[in-house]
JSON list of C-alpha atoms in Angstrom, two decimals:
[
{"chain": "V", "resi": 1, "resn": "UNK", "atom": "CA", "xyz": [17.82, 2.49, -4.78]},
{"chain": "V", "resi": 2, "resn": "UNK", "atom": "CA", "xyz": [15.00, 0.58, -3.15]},
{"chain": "V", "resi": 3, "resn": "UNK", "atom": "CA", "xyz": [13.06, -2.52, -4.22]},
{"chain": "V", "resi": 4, "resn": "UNK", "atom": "CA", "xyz": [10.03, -3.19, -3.07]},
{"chain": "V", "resi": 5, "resn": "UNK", "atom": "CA", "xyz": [8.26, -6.94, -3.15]},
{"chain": "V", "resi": 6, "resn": "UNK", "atom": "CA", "xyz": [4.16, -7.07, -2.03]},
{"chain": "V", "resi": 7, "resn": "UNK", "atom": "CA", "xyz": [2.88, -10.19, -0.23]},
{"chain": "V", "resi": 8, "resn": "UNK", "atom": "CA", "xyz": [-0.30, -11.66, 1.46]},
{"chain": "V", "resi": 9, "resn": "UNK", "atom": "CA", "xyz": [-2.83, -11.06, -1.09]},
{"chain": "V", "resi": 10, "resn": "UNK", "atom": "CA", "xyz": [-5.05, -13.93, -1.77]},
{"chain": "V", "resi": 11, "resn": "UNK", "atom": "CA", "xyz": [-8.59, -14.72, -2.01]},
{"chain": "V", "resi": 12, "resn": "UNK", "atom": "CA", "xyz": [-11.40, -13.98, 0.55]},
{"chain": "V", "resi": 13, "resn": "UNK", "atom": "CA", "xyz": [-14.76, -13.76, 1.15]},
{"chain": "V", "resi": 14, "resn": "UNK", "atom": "CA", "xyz": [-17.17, -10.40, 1.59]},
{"chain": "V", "resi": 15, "resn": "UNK", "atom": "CA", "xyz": [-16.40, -9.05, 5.31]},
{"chain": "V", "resi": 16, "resn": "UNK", "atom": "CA", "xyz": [-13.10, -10.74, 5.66]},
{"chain": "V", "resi": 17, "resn": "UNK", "atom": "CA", "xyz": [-9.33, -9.62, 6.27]},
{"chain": "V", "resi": 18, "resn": "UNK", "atom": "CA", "xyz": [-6.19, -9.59, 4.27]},
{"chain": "V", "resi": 19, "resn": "UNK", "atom": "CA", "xyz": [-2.58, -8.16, 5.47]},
{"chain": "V", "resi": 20, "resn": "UNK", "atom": "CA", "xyz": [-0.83, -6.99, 2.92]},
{"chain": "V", "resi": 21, "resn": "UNK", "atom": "CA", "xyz": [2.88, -6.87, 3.68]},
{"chain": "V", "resi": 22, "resn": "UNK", "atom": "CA", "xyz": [6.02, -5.03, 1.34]},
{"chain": "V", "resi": 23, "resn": "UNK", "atom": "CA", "xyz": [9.51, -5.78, 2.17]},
{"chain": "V", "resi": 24, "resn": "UNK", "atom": "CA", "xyz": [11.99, -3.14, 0.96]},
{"chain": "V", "resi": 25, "resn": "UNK", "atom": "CA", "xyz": [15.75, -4.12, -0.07]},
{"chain": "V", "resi": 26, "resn": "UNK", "atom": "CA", "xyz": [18.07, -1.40, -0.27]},
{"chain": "V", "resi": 27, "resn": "UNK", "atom": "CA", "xyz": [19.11, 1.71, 1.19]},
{"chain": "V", "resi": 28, "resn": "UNK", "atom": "CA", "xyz": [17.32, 4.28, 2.78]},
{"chain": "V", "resi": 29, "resn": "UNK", "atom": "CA", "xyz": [13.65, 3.01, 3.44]},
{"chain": "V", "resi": 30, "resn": "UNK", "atom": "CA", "xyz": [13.63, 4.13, 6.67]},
{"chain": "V", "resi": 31, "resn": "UNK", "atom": "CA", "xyz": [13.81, 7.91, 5.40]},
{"chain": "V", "resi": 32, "resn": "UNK", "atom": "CA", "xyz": [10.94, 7.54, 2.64]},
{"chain": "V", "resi": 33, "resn": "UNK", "atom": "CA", "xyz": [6.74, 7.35, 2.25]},
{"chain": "V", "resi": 34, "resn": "UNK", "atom": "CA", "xyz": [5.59, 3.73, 1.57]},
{"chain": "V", "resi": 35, "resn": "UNK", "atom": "CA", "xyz": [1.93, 3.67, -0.10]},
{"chain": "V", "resi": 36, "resn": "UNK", "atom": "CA", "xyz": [-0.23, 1.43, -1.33]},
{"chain": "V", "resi": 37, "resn": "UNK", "atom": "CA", "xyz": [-2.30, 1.56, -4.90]},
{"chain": "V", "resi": 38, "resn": "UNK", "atom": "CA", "xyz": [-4.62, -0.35, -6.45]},
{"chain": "V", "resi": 39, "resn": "UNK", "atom": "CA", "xyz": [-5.56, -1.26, -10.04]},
{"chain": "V", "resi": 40, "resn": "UNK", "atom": "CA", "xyz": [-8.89, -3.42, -10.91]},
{"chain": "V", "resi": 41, "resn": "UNK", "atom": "CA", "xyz": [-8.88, -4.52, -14.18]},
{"chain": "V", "resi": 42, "resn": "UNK", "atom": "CA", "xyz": [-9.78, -1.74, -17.13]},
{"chain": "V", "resi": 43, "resn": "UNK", "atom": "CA", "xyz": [-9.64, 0.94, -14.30]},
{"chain": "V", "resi": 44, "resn": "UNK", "atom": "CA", "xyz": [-6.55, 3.65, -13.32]},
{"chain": "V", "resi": 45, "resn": "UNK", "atom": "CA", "xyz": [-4.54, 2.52, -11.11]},
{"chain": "V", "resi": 46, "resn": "UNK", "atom": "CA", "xyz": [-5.43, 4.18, -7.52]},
{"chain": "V", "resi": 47, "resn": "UNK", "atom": "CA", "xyz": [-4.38, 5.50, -4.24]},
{"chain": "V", "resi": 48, "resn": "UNK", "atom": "CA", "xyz": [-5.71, 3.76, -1.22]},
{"chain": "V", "resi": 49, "resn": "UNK", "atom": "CA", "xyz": [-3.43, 4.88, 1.44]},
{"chain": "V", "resi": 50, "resn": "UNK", "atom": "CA", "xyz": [0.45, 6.31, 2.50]},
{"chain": "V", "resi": 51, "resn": "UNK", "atom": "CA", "xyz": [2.53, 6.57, 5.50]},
{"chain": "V", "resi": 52, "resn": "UNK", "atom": "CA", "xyz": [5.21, 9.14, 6.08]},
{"chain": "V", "resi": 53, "resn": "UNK", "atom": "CA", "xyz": [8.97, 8.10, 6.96]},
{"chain": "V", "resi": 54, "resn": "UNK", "atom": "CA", "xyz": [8.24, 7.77, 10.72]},
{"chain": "V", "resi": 55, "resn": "UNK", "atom": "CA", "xyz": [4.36, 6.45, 10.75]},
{"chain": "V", "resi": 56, "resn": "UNK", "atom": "CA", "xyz": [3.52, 9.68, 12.10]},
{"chain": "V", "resi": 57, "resn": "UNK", "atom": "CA", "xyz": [1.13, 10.88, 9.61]},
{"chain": "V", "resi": 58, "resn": "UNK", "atom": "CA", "xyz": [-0.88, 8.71, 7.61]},
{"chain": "V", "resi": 59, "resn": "UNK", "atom": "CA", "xyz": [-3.00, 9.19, 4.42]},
{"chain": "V", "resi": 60, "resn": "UNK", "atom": "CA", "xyz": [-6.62, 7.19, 3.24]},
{"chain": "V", "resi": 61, "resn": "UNK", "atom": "CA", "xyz": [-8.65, 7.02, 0.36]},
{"chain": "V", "resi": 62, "resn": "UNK", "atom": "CA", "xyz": [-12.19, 7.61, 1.31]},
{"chain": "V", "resi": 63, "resn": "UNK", "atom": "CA", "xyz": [-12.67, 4.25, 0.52]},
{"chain": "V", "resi": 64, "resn": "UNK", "atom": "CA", "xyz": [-9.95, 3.03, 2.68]},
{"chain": "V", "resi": 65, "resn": "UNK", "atom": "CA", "xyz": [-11.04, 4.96, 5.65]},
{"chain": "V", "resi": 66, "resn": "UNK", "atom": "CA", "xyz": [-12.27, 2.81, 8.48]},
{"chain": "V", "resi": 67, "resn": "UNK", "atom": "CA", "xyz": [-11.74, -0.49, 7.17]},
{"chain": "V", "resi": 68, "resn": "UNK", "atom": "CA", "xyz": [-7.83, -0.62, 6.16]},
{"chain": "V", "resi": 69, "resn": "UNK", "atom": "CA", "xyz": [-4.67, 0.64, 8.40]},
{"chain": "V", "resi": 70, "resn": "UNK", "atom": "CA", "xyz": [-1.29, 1.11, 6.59]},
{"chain": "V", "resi": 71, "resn": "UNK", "atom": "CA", "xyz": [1.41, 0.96, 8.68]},
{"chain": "V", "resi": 72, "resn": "UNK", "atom": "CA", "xyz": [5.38, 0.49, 8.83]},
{"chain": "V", "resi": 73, "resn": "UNK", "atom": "CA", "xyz": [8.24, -1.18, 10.57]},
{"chain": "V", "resi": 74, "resn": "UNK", "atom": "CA", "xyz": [11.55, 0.55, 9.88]},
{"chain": "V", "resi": 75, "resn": "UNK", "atom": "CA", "xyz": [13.62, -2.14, 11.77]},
{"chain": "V", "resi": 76, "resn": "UNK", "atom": "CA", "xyz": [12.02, -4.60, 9.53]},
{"chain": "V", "resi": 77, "resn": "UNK", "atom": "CA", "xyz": [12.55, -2.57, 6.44]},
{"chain": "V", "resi": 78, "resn": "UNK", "atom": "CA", "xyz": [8.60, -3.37, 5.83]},
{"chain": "V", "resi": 79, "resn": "UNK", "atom": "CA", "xyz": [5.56, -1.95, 5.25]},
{"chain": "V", "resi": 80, "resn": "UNK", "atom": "CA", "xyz": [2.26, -3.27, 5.69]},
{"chain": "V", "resi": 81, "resn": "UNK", "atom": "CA", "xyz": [-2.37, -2.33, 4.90]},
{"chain": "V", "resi": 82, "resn": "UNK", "atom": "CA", "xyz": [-4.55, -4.15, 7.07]},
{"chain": "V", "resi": 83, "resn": "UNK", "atom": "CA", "xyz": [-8.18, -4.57, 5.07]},
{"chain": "V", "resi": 84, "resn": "UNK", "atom": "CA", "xyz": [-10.82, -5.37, 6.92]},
{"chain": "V", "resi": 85, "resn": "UNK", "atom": "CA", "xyz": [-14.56, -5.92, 6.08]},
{"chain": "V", "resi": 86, "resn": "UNK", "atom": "CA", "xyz": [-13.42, -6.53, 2.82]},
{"chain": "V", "resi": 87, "resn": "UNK", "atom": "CA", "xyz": [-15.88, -6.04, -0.28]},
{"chain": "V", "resi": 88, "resn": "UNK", "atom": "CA", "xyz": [-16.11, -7.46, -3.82]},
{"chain": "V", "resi": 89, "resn": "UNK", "atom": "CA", "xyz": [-15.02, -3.78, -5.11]},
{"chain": "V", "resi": 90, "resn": "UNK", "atom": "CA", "xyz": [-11.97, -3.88, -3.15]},
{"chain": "V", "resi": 91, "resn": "UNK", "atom": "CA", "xyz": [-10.76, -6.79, -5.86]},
{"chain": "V", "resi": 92, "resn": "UNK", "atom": "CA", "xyz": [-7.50, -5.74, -7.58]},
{"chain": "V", "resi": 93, "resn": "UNK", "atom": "CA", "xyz": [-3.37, -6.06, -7.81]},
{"chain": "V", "resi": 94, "resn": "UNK", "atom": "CA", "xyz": [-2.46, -3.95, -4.40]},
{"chain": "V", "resi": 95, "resn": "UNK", "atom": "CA", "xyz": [0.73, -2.03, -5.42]},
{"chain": "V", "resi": 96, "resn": "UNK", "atom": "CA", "xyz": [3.45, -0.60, -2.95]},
{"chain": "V", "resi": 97, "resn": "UNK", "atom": "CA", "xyz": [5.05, 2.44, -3.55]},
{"chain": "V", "resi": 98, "resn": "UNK", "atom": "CA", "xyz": [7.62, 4.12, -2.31]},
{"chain": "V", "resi": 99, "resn": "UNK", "atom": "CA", "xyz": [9.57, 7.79, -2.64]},
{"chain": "V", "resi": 100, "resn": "UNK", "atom": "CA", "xyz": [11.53, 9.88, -0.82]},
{"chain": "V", "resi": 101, "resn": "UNK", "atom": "CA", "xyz": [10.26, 13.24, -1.90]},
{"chain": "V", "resi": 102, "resn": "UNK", "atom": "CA", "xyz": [6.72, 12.84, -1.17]},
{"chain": "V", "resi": 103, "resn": "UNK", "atom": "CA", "xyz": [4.38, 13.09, 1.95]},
{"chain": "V", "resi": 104, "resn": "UNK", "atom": "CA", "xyz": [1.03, 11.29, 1.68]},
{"chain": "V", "resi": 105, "resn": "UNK", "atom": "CA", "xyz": [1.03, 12.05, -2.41]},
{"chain": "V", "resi": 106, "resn": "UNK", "atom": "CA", "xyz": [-2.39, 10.58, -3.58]},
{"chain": "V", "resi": 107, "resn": "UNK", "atom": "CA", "xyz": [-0.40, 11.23, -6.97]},
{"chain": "V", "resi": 108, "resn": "UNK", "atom": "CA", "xyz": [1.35, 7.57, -8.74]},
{"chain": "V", "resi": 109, "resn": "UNK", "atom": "CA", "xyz": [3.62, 9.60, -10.43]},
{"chain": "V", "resi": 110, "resn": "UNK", "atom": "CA", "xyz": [5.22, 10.95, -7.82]},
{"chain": "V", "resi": 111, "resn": "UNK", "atom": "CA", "xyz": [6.37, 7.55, -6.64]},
{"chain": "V", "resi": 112, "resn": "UNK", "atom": "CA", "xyz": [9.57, 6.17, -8.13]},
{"chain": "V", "resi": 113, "resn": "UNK", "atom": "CA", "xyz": [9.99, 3.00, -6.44]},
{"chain": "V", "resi": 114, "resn": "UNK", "atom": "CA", "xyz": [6.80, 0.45, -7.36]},
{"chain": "V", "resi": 115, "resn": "UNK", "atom": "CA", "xyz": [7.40, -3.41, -6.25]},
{"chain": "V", "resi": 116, "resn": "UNK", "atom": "CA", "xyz": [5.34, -5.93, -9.02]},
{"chain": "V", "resi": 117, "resn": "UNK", "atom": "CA", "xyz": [2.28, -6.35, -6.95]},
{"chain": "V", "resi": 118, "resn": "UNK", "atom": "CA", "xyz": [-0.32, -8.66, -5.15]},
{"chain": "V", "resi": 119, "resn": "UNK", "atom": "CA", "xyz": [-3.66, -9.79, -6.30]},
{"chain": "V", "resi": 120, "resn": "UNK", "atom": "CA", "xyz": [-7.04, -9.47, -3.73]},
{"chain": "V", "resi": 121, "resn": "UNK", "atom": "CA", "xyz": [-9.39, -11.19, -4.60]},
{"chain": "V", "resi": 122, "resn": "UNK", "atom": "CA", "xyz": [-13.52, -10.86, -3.04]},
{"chain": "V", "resi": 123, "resn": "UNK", "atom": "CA", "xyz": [-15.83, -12.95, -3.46]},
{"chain": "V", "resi": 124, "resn": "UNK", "atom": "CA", "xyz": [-19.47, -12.40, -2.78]}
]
């Protein structure tokens, strides 16, 4: 059982930077994929980008490529998405996700393990 808990969002202007950071409790993160969704309001929530068990491989939405880096600290039992050059379409409640039995899954229902999320906010 893992819990997951998102922090850093906030709100920022057009062409700044957020960190968003998720702190896992429980057993076992160190052996799992840790991604990151996003949901703006009346839209599906969406995958923006994933990170395999040892930060070897790593996954991006093309609308995450080149501005945000996911990455992971398995000491720290944390995982983390850099945004840079942030834009007003980037605004929603960033979601971490985690599962053992998937590898860069672009797929939320493969993910069992969902902490209660972090709102980004960009403002023109």
């Amino acid at each position: 059982q893992v819990q997951l808990v998102e922090s850093g969002g906030g709100l920022v202007q057009a062409g700044g930077s957020l960190r968003l950071s998720c702190a896992a409790s429980g057993r076992g993160f160190s052996y799992i994929t840790v991604a990151w969704f996003r949901q703006a309001p009346g839209m599906e929530r969406e995958f923006v980008a994933a990170i395999n068990w040892s930060g070897a491989s790593r996954y991006y939405a093309d609308s995450a490529k080149g501005r945000f880096t996911i990455s992971r600290d398995n000491a720290k039992n944390a995982g983390y998405l850099r945004m840079n050059s942030l834009k007003p379409e980037d605004t929603a409640v960033y979601y971490c996700a985690a599962d053992s039995s998937v590898s860069g899954s672009q797929n939320a229902a493969d993910y069992h393990y969902w902490g209660q999320g972090t709102q980004v906010s960009v403002s023109s």
